[in-house]
CSV table of C-alpha atoms and ligand atoms in Angstrom, one decimal:
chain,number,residue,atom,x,y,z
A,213,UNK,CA,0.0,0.0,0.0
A,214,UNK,CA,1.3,3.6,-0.7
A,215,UNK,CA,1.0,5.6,1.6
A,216,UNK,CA,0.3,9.7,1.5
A,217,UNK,CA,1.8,12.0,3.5
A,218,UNK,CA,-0.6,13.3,6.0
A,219,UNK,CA,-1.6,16.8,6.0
A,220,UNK,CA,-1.9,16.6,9.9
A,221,UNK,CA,-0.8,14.9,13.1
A,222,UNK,CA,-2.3,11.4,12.9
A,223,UNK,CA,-3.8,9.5,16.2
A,224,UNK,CA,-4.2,6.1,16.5
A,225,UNK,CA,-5.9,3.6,19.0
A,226,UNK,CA,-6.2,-0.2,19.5
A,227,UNK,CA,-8.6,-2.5,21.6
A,228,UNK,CA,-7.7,-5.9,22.3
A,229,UNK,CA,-11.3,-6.9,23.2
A,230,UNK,CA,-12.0,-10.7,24.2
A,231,UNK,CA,-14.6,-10.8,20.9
A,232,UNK,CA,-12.8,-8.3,18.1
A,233,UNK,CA,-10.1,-6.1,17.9
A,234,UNK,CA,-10.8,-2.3,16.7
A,235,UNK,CA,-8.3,0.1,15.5
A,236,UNK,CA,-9.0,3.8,14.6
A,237,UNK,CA,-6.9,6.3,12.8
A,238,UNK,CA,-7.5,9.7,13.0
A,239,UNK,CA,-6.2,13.1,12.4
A,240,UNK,CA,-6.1,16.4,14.7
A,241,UNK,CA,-7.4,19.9,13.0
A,242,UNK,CA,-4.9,23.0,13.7
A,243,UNK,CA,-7.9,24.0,15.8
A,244,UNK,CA,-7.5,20.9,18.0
A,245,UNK,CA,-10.1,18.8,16.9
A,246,UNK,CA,-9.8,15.2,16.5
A,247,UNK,CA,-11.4,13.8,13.2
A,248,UNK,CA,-11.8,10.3,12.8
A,249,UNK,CA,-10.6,9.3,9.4
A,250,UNK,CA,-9.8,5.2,9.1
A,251,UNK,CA,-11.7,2.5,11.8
A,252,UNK,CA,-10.8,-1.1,11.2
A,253,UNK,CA,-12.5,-4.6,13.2
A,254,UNK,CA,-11.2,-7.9,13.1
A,255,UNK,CA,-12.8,-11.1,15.2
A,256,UNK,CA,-10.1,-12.3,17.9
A,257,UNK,CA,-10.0,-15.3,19.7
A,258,UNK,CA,-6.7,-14.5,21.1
A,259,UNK,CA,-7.9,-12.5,23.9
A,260,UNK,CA,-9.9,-13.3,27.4
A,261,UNK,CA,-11.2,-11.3,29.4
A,262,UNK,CA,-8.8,-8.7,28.4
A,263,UNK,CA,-5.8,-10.8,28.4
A,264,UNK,CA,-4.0,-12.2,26.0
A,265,UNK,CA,-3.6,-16.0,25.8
A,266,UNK,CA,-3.1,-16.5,22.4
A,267,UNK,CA,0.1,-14.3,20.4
A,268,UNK,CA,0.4,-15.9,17.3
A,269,UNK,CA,-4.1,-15.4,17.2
A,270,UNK,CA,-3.8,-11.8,18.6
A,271,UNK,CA,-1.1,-10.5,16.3
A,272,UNK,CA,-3.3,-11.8,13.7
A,273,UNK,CA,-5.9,-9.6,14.5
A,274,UNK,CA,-4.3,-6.5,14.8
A,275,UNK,CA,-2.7,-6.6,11.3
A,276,UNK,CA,-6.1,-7.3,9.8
A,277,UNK,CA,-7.8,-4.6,11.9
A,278,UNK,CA,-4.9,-1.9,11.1
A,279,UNK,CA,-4.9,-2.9,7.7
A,280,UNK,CA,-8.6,-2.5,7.3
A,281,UNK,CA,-7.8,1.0,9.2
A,282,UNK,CA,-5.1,2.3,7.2
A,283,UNK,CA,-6.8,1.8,3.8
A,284,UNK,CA,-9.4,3.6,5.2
A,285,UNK,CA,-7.6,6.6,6.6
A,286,UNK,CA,-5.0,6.4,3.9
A,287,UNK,CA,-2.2,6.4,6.0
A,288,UNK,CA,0.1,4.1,7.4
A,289,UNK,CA,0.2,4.2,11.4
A,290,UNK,CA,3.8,3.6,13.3
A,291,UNK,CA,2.7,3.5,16.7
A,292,UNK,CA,-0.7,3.4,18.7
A,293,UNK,CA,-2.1,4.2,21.8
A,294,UNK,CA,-3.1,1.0,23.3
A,295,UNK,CA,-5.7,0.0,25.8
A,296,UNK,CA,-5.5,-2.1,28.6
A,297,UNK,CA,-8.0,-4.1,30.7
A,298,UNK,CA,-8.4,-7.5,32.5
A,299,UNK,CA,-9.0,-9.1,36.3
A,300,UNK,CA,-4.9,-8.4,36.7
A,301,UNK,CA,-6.0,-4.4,36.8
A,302,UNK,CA,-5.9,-3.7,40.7
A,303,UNK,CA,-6.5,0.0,42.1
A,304,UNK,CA,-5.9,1.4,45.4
A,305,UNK,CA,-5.5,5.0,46.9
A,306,UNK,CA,-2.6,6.6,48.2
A,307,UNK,CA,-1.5,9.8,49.7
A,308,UNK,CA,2.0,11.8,49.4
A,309,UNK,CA,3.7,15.3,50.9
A,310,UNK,CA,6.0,18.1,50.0
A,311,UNK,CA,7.3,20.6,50.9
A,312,UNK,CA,6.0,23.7,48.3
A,313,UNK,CA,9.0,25.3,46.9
A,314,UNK,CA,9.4,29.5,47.1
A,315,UNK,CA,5.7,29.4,49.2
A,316,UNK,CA,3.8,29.2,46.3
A,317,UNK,CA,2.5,26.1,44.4
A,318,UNK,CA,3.8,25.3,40.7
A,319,UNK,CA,3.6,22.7,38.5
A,320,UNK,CA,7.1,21.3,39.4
A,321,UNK,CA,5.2,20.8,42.9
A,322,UNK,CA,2.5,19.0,41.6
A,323,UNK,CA,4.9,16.8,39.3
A,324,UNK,CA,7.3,16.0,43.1
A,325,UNK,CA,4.0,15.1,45.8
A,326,UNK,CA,2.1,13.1,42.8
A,327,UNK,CA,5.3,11.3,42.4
A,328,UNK,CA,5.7,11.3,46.7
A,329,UNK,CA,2.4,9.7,46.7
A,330,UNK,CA,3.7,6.9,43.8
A,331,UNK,CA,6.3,6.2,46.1
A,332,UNK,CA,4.2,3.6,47.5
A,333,UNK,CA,5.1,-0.3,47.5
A,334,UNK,CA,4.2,-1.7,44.5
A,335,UNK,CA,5.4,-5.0,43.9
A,336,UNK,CA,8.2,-6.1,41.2
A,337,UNK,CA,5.9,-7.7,39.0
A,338,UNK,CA,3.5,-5.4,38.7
A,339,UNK,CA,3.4,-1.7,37.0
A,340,UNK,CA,2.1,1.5,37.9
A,341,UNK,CA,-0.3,2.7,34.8
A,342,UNK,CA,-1.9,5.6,36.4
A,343,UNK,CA,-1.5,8.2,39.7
A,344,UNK,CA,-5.1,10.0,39.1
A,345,UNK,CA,-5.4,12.8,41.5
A,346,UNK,CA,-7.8,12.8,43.4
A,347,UNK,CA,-7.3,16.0,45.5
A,348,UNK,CA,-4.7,18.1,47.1
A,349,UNK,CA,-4.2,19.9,50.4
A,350,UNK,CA,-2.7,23.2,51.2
A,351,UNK,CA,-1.4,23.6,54.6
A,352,UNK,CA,-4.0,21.2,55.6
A,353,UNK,CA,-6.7,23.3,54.0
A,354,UNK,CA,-8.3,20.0,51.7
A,355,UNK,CA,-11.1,20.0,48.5
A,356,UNK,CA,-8.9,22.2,46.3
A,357,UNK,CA,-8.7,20.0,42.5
A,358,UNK,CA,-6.0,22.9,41.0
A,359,UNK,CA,-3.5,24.2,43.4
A,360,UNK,CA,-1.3,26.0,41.2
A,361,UNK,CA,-0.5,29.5,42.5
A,362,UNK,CA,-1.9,28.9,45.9
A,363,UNK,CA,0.0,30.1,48.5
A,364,UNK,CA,1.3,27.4,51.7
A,365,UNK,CA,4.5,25.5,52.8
A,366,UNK,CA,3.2,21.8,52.4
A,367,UNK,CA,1.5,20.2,50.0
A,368,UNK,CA,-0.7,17.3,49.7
A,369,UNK,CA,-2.1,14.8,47.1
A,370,UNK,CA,-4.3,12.3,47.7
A,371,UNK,CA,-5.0,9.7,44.7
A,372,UNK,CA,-6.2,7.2,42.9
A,373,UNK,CA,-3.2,4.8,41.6
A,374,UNK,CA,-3.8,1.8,39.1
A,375,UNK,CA,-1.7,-1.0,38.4
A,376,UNK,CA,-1.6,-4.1,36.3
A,377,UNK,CA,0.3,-7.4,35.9
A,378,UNK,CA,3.7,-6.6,34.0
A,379,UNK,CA,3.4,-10.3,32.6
A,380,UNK,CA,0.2,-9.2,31.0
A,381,UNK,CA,1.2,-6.1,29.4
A,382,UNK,CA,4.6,-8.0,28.0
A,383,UNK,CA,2.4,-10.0,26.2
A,384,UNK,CA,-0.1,-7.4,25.1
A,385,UNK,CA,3.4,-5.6,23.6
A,386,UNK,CA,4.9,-8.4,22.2
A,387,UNK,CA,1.6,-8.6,19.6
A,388,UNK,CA,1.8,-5.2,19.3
A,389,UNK,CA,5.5,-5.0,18.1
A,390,UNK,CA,5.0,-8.4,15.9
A,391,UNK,CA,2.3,-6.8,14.6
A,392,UNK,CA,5.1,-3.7,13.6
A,393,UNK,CA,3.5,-1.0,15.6
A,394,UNK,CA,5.3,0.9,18.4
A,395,UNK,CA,3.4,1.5,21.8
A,396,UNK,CA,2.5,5.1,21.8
A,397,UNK,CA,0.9,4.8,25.8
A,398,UNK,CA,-1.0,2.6,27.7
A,399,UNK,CA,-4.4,3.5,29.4
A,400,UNK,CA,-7.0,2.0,31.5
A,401,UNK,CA,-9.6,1.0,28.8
A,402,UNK,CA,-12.3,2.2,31.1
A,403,UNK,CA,-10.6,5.1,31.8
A,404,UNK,CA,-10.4,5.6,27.7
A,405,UNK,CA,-13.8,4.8,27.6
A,406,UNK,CA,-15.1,7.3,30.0
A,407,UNK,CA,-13.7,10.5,28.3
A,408,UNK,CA,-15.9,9.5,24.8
A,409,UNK,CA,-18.7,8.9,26.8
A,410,UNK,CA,-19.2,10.7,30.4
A,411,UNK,CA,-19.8,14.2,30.6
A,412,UNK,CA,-17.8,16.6,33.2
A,413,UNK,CA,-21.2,17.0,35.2
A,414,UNK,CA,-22.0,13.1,35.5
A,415,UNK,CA,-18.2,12.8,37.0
A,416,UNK,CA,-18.6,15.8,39.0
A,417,UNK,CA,-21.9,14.4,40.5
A,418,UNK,CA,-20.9,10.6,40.8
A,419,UNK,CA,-20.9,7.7,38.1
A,420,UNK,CA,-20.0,4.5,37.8
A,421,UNK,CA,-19.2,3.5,34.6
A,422,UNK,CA,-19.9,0.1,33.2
A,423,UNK,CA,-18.3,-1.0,30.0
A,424,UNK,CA,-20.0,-4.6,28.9
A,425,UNK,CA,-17.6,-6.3,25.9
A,426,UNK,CA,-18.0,-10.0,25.3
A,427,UNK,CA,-16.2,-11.6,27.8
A,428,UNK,CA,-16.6,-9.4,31.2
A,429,UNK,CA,-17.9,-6.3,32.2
A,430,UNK,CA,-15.6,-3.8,33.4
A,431,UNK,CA,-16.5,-0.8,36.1
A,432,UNK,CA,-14.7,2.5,36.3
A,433,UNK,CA,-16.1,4.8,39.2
A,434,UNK,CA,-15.9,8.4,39.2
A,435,UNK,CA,-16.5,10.5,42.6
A,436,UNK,CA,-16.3,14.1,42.6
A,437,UNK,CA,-14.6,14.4,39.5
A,438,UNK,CA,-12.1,12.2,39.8
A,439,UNK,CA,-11.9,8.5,40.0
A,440,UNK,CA,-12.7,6.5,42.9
A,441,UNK,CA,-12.6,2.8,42.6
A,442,UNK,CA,-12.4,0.2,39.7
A,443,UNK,CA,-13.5,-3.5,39.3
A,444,UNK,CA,-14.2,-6.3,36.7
A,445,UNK,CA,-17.2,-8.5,36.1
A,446,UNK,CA,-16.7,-11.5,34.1
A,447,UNK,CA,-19.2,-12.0,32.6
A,448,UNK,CA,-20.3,-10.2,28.9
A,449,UNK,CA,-22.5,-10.2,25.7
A,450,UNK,CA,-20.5,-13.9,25.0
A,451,UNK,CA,-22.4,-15.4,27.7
A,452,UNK,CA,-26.1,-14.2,26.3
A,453,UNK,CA,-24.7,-15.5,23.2
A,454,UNK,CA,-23.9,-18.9,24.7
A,455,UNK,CA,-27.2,-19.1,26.4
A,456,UNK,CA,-29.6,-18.6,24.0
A,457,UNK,CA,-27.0,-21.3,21.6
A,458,UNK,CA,-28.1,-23.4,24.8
A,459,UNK,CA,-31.4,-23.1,25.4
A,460,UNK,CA,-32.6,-22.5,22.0
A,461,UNK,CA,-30.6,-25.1,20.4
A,462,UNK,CA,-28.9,-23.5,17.4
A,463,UNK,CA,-25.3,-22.8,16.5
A,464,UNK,CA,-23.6,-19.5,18.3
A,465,UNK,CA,-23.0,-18.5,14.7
A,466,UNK,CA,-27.1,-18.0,14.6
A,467,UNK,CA,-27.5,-17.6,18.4
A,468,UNK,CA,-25.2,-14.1,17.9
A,469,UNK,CA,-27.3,-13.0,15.0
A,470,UNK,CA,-31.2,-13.4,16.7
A,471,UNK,CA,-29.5,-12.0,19.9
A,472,UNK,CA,-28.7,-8.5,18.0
A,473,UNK,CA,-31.4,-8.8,15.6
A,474,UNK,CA,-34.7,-10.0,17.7
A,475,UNK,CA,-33.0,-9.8,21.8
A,476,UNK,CA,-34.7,-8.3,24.2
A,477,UNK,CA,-33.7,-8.3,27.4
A,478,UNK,CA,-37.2,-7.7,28.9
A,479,UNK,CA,-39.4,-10.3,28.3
A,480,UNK,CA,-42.5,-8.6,29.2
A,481,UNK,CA,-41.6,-5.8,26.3
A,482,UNK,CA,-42.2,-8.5,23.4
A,483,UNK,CA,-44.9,-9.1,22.0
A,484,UNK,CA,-46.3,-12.6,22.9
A,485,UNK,CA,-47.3,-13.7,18.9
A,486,UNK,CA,-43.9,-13.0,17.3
A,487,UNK,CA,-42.2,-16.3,16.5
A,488,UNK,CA,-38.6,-16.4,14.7
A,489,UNK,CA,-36.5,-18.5,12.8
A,490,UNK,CA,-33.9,-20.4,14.8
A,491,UNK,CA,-31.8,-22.5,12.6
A,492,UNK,CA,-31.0,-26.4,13.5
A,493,UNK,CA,-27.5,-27.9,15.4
A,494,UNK,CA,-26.2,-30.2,13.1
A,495,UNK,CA,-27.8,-30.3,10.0
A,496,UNK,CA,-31.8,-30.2,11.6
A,497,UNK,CA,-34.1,-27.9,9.6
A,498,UNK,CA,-34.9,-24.3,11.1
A,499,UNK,CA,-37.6,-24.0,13.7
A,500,UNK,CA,-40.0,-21.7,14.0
A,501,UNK,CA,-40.3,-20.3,17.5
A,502,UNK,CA,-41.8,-18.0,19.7
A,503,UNK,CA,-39.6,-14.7,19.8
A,504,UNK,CA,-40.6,-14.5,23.9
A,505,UNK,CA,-38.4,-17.6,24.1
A,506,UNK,CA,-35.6,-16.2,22.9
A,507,UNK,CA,-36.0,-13.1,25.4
A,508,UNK,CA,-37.0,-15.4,28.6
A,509,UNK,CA,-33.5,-17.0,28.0
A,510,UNK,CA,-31.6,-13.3,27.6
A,511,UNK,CA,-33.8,-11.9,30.3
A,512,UNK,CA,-32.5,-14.3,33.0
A,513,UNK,CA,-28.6,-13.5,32.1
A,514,UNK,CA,-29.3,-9.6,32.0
A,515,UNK,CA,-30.7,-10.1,35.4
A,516,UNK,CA,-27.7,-11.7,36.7
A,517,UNK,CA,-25.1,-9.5,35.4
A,518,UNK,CA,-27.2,-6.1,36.2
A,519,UNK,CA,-27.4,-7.6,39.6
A,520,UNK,CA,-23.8,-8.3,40.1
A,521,UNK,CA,-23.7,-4.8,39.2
A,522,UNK,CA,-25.6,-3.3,41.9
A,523,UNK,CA,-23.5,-5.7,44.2
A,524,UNK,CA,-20.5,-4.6,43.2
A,525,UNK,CA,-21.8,-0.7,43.8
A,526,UNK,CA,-23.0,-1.7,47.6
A,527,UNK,CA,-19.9,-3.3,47.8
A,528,UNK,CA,-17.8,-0.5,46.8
A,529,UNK,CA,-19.8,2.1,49.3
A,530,UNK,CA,-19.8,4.3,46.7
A,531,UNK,CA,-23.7,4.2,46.0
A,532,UNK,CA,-24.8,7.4,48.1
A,533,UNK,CA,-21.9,9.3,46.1
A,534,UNK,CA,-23.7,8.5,42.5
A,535,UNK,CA,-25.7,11.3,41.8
A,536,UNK,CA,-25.8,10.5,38.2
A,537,UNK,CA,-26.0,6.8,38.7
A,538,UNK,CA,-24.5,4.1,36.2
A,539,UNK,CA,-23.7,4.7,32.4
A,540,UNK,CA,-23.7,0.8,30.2
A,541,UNK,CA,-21.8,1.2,27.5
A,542,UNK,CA,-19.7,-1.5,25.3
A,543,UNK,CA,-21.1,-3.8,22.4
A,544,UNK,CA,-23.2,-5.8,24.9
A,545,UNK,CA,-25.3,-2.8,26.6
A,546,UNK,CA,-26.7,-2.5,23.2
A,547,UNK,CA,-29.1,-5.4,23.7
A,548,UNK,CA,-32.6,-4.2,23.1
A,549,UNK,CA,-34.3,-3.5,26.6
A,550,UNK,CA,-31.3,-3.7,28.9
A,551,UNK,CA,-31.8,-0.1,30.2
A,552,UNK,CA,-35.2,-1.0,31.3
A,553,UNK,CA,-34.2,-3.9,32.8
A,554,UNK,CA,-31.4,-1.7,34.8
A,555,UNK,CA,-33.9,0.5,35.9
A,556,UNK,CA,-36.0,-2.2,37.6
A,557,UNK,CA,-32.7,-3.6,38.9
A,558,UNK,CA,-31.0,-0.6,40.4
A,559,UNK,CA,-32.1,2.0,42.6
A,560,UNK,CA,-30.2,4.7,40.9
A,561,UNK,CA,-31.0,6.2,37.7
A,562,UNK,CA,-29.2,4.4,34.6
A,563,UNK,CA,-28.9,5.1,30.9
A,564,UNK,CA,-26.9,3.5,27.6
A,565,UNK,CA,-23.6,5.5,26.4
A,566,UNK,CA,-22.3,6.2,22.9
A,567,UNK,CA,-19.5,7.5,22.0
A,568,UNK,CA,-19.5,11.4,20.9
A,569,UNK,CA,-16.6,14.3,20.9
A,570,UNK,CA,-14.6,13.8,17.8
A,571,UNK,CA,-15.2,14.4,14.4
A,572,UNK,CA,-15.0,12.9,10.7
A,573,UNK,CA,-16.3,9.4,10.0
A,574,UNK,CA,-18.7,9.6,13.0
A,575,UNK,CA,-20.7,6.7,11.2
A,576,UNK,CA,-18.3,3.8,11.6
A,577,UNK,CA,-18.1,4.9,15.6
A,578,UNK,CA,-21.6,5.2,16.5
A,579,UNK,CA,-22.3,2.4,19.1
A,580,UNK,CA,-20.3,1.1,22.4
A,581,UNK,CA,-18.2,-1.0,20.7
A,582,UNK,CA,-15.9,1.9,19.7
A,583,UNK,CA,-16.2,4.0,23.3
A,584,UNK,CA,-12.6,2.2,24.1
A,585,UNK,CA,-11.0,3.4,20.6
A,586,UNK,CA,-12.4,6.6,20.5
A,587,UNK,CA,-11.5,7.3,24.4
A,588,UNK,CA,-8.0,6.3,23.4
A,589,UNK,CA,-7.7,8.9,20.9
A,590,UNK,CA,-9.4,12.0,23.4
A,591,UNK,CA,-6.8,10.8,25.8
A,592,UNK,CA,-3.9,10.7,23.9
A,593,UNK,CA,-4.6,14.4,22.5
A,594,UNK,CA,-5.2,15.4,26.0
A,595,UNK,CA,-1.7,13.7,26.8
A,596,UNK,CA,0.2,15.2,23.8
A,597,UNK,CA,-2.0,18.5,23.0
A,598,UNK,CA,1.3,20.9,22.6
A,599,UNK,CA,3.2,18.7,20.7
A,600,UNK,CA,0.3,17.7,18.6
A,601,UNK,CA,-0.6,21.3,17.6
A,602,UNK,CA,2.8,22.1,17.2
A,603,UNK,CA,3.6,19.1,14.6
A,604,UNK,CA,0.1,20.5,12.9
A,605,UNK,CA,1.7,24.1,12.6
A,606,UNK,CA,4.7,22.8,11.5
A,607,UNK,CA,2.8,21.0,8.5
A,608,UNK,CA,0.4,23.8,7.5
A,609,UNK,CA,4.1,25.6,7.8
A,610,UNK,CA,5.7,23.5,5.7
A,611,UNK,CA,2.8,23.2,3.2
A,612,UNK,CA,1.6,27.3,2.9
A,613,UNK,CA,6.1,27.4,2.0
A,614,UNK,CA,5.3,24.2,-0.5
A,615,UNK,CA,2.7,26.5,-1.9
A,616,UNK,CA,4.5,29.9,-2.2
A,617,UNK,CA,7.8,27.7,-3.6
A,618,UNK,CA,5.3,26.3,-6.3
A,619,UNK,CA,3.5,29.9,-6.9
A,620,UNK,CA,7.4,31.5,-7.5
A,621,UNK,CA,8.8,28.5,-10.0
A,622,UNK,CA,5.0,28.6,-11.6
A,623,UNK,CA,6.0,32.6,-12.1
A,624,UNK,CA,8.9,32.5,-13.5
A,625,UNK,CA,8.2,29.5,-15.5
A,626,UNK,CA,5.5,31.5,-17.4
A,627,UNK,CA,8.3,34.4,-18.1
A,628,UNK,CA,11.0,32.3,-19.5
B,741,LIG,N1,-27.0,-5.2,19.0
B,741,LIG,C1,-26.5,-5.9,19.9
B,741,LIG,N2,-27.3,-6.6,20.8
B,741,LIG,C2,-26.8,-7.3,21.8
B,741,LIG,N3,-25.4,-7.6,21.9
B,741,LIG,C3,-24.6,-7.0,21.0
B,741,LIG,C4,-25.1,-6.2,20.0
B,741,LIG,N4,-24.0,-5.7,19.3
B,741,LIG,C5,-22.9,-6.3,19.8
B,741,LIG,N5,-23.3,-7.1,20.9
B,741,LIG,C6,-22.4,-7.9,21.7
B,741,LIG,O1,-21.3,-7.1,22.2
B,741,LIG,C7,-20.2,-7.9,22.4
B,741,LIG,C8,-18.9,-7.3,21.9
B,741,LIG,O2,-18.8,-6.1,22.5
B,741,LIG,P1,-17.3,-5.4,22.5
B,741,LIG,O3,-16.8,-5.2,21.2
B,741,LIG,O4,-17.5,-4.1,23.3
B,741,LIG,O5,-16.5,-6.5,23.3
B,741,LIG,P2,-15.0,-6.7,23.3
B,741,LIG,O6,-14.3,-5.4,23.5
B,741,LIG,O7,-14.5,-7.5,22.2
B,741,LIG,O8,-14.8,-7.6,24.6
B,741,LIG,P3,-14.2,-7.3,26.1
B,741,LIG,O9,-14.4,-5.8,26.3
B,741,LIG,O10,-15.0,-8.1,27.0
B,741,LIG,O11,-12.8,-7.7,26.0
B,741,LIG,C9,-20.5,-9.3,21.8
B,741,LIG,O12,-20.7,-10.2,22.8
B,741,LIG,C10,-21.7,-9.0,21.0
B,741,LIG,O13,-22.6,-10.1,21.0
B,742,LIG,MG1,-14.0,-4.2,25.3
């Protein structure tokens, strides 16, 4: 493939999910804005749960996915911001001090007490992914979320620090680098997730954010603004899938397809004459069958899993500090009725996420699948914004001089 020079900064992001890997290209406007230009799927049965298990399977996957991608966009991507997710993630607050330099807080401050509060014991085999802040002191005076330019001697940071399994992640890099891409970052994939789909008020007021893929479902909570508390569920859309293969006996090929096309995950919302055509386990003709069947069956796993839900918000003792309740995003939320069925299971209110705040091919990142991808790319611009507006100057730059170069020679090729 040839590939074009781009006319600015280019973004890219990868998901490792358990069912299919996604990788998105995109490009960021002078004005900052992200616009999504390439988006590429491939099926994976490399990963579980978030974890890789399979190289040879995985690195398979991406290149088909970033091909897909890159003739999309146009481009060819070198390296990729990267999501991470899995029952190795483990998060846990901490709390560090300093002493504030010249009596009056600056960012150098900041940088010193957010690595003080790092300075905790994390064991050899595991690495430090995050320090999210969760908020800072002043001479003992507590609440403030920006201290720079406050005036005190000592300093304090309380926050939110999470780690994962450095086994894992050598794995998850080893596909990545077989699959010729360099590691750009590393990030949370809930965390990712949660700036394409929660606003600043729904942080600010309490959330809990729950991302269902195939395999598990994975919780990222936010409490005044910042996060809080993090946790994994596993179980996801693969397990509806595998039920209704079950209990309606047909293959999961067909079991995937009436669970998106006819699944509801309230049984009372269907209407009691519908029937549907399930197709036959080893060679046996289609059946017709009542379409209630096929929601009684999802019904009963969206029960379970919203209620493991709710038991993992008591257990966290968050609950009272959700104003704005739980979010459900990922491919699985999307099943038909789900948000009803949340809303008889919980006691706090609860609605379905998409994923929103960038621009360009907006069609190809409409549902939950894409939340990771597109969160990757919000957070990476938030990571790299100078250096990313600079490299677009420097292009416009170097393209307005590619211009003027061309106008002169086109001059004086007129005169001679
Ligand atoms: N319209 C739909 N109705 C119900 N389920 C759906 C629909 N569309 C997709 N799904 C389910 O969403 C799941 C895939 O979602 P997603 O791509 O977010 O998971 P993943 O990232 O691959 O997995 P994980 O996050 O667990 O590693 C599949 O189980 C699929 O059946
Ligand atoms: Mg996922």
């Amino acid at each position: 493939m040839s590939s074009q020079k781009p006319k600015a900064p280019v973004l890219a992001g990868l998901d490792l999910g358990s069912t299919t890997v996604k990788f998105i290209i995109s490009t960021v406007s002078p004005d900052g804005k992200i616009e999504v230009s390439g988006m590429g799927r491939a099926p994976n049965m490399g990963v579980k749960q978030g974890v890789v298990v399979n190289i040879e399977a995985t690195t398979e996957s991406i290149r088909k996915a970033k091909e897909e991608a890159e003739l999309m966009a146009g481009v060819q991507v070198q390296d990729v911001w990267v999501g991470v997710a899995g029952p190795h993630i483990k998060s846990f607050d901490s709390k560090g001090m300093v002493a504030i330099k010249n009596n009056e807080v600056t960012q150098a401050d900041i940088e010193r007490v957010l690595e003080a509060a790092k300075a905790v014991a994390v064991p050899g085999d595991r690495r430090v992914l995050h320090v999210l802040p969760r908020e800072y002191k002043v001479d003992g005076q507590d609440g403030i979320t920006d201290p720079i330019g406050m005036s005190g001697v000592r300093l304090e940071a309380s926050v939110h620090i999470v780690t994962a399994a450095q086994a894992a992640l050598n794995n998850t890099l080893k596909c990545i680098h077989r699959a010729g891409l360099k590691v750009a970052g590393m990030v949370l994939d809930t965390l990712a997730t949660s700036h394409a789909i929660l606003s600043e008020d729904e942080k600010n007021l309490g959330v809990c954010l729950a991302d269902m893929g195939g395999g598990s479902t994975d919780l990222l909570y936010f409490v005044n603004g910042s996060v809080a508390h993090t946790s994994v569920i596993p179980v996801g859309g693969s397990h509806f899938t595998h039920d209704v293969a079950v209990g309606l006996r047909t293959p999961q090929v067909s079991a995937e397809e009436l669970k998106r096309k006819y699944g509801c995950a309230m049984a009372s919302m269907v209407n009691e004459t519908e029937t549907i055509e399930a197709e036959g386990v080893g060679g046996r003709k289609a059946r017709a069958i009542p379409r209630k069947d096929l929601a009684d069956v999802l019904e009963a796993r969206a029960e379970e899993v919203l209620n493991l839900v709710a038991n993992d918000v008591r257990l966290s003792g968050l609950m009272p500090l959700l104003g704005s309740g739980i979010v459900l995003t990922g491919g699985g939320s999307q099943l038909d009725g789900l948000v009803e069925m949340g809303e008889f299971v919980f006691d706090i209110p609860v609605r379905r996420g998409a994923p929103g705040r960038v621009g360009g091919l907006t069609d190809v990142i409409k549902t939950g699948e894409s939340a990771v991808v597109v969160g990757l790319l919000l957070h990476a611009f938030n990571e790299r914004k100078d250096q990313l507006l600079n490299e677009g100057m420097q292009i416009h730059l170097g393209e307005s001089l590619d211009g003027i170069a061309r106008k002169v020679k086109d001059f004086f090729g007129n005169m001679f």
